[in-house]
XYZ file of C-alpha atoms in Angstrom:
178
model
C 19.615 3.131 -20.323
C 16.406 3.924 -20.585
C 12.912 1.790 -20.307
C 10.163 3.337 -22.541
C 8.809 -0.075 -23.004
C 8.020 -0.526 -19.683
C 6.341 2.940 -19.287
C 3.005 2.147 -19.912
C -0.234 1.170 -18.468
C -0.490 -2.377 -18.930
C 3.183 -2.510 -17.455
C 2.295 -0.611 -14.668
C -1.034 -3.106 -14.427
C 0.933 -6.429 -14.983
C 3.779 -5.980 -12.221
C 1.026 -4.263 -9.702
C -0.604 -7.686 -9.910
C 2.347 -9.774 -10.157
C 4.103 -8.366 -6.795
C 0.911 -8.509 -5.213
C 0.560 -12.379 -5.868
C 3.828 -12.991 -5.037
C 3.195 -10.918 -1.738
C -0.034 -13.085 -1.049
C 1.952 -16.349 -0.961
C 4.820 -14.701 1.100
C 7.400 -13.400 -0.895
C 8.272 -9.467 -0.681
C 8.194 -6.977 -3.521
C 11.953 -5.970 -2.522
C 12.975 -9.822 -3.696
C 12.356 -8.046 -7.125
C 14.041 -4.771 -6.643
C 16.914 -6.114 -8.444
C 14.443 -6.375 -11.566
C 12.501 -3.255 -11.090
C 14.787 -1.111 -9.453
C 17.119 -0.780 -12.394
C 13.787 0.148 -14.491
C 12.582 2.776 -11.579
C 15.340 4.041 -10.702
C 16.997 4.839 -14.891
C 13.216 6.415 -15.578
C 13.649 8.788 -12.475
C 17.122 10.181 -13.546
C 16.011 10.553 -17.030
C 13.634 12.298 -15.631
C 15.845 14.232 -13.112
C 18.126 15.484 -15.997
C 15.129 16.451 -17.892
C 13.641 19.017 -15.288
C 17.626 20.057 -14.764
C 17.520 20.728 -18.802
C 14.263 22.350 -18.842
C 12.504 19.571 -20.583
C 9.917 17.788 -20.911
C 9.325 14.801 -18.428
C 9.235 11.432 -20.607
C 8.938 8.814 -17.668
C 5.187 7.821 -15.803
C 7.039 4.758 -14.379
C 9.510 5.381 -11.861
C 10.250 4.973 -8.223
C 8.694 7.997 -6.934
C 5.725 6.731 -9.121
C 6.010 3.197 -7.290
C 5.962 4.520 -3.970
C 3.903 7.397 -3.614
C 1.153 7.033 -6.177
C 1.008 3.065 -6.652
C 1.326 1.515 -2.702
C 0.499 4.067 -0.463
C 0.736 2.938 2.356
C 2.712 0.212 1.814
C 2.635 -3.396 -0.660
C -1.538 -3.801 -0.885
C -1.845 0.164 -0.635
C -2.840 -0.773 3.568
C -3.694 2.625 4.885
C -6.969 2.655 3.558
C -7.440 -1.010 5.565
C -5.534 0.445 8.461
C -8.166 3.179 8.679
C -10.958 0.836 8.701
C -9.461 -1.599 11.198
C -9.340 1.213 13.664
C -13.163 1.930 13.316
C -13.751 -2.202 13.669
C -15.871 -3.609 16.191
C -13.588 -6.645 16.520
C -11.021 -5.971 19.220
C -8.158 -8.227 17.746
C -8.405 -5.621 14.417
C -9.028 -2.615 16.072
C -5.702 -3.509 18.175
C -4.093 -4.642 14.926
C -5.546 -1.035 12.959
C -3.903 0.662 15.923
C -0.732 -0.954 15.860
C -0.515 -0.617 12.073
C -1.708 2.711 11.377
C 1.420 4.903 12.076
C 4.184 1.996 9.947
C 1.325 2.375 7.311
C 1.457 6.211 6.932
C 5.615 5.442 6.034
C 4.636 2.943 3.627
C 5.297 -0.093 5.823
C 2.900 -2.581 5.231
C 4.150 -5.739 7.427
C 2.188 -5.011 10.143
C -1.004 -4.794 8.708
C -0.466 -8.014 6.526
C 0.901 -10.131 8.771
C -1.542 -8.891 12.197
C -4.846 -9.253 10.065
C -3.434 -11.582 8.030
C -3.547 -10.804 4.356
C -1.752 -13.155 3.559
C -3.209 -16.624 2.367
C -6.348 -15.013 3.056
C -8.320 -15.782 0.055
C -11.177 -13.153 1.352
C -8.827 -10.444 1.134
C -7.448 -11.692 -2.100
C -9.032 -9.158 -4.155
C -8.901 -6.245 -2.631
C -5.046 -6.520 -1.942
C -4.694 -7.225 -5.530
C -7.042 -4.644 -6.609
C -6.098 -1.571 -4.053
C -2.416 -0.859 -5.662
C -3.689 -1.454 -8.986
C -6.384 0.418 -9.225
C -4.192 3.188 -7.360
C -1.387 2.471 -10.460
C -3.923 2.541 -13.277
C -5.448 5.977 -12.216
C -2.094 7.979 -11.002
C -1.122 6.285 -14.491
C -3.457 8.041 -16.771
C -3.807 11.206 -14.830
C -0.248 11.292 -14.963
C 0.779 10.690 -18.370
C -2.412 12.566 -19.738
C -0.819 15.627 -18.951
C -3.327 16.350 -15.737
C -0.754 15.780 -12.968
C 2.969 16.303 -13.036
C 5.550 13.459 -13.677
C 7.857 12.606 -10.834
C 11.328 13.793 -10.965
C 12.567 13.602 -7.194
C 12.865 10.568 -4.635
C 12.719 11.100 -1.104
C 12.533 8.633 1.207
C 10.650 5.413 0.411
C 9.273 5.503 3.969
C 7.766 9.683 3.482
C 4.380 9.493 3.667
C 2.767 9.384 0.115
C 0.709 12.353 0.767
C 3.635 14.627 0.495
C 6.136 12.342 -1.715
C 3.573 12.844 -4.443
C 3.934 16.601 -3.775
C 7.284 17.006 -3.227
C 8.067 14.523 -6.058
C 6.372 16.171 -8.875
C 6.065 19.999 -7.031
C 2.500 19.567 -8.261
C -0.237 20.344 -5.149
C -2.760 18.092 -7.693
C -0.376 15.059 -6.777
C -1.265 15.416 -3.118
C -4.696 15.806 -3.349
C -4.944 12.560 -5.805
C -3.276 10.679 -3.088
């Protein structure tokens, strides 16, 4: 089956948020993989058998999508924070930056949220909320505007964004978005 419905921005937008919330208070993003997977995973084979045919790409929306252009780094897109913990002058995040630097680069979050915390941290509300979605929006319109090439390949969930949006799409643009 396919999922053009749920190939669009404001999808893209609305689950972003929704995971995020639901990560805030606790619960993981893979407690929906049975909802989202199906959705990910049938617009990536569409996709698959369309670069096998020759075709056109008709999927933005798709695993590949989810992982490398929406939360790099992990749920809350936490490299960028990892990055800045290591420059803090606190000790307790620079330790925590350091610790969660290397999971973050292979899209493992945990360590991050749970060492600064993130979560049930209403100061870091917003910019876990707004990080992956502002990540999804943009790889969203550069990618289905033609500008950057559709996914069509999943690696591991865990390669490091910078070259699962390359090796995903065989686009070198992909990279340098991420």
């Amino acid at each position: 089956p396919t999922f053009k419905a749920a190939d669009s921005l404001g999808f893209t937008i609305i689950i972003t948020l929704l995971l995020h919330v639901f990560w805030f208070f606790g619960i993981h993003d893979a407690a929906f993989a049975g909802i989202l997977g199906p959705i990910r995973d049938g617009n990536l084979s569409v996709n698959a058998a369309a670069q096998l045919a020759g075709e056109a790409l008709p999927f933005t929306f798709t695993t590949s999508f989810w992982v490398y252009f929406v939360i790099i780094g992990g749920c809350g897109s936490v490299l960028a924070l990892a990055i800045l913990l290591c420059l803090s002058k606190s000790k307790q995040l620079k330790t925590v930056g350091r610790i969660g630097i290397l999971p973050a680069f292979f899209g493992i979050s945990e360590p991050i949220i749970f060492g600064v915390p993130l979560m049930l941290n209403p100061i870091f509300l917003i910019p876990f909320l707004l990080a992956s979605t502002l990540n999804g929006a943009i790889s969203f319109l550069l990618i289905s505007g033609g500008l950057i090439g559709k996914t069509f390949a999943m690696l591991s969930w865990n390669m490091p964004s910078v070259f699962g949006a390359f090796l995903s799409t065989m686009d070198i643009k992909a990279a340098v978005l991420i």
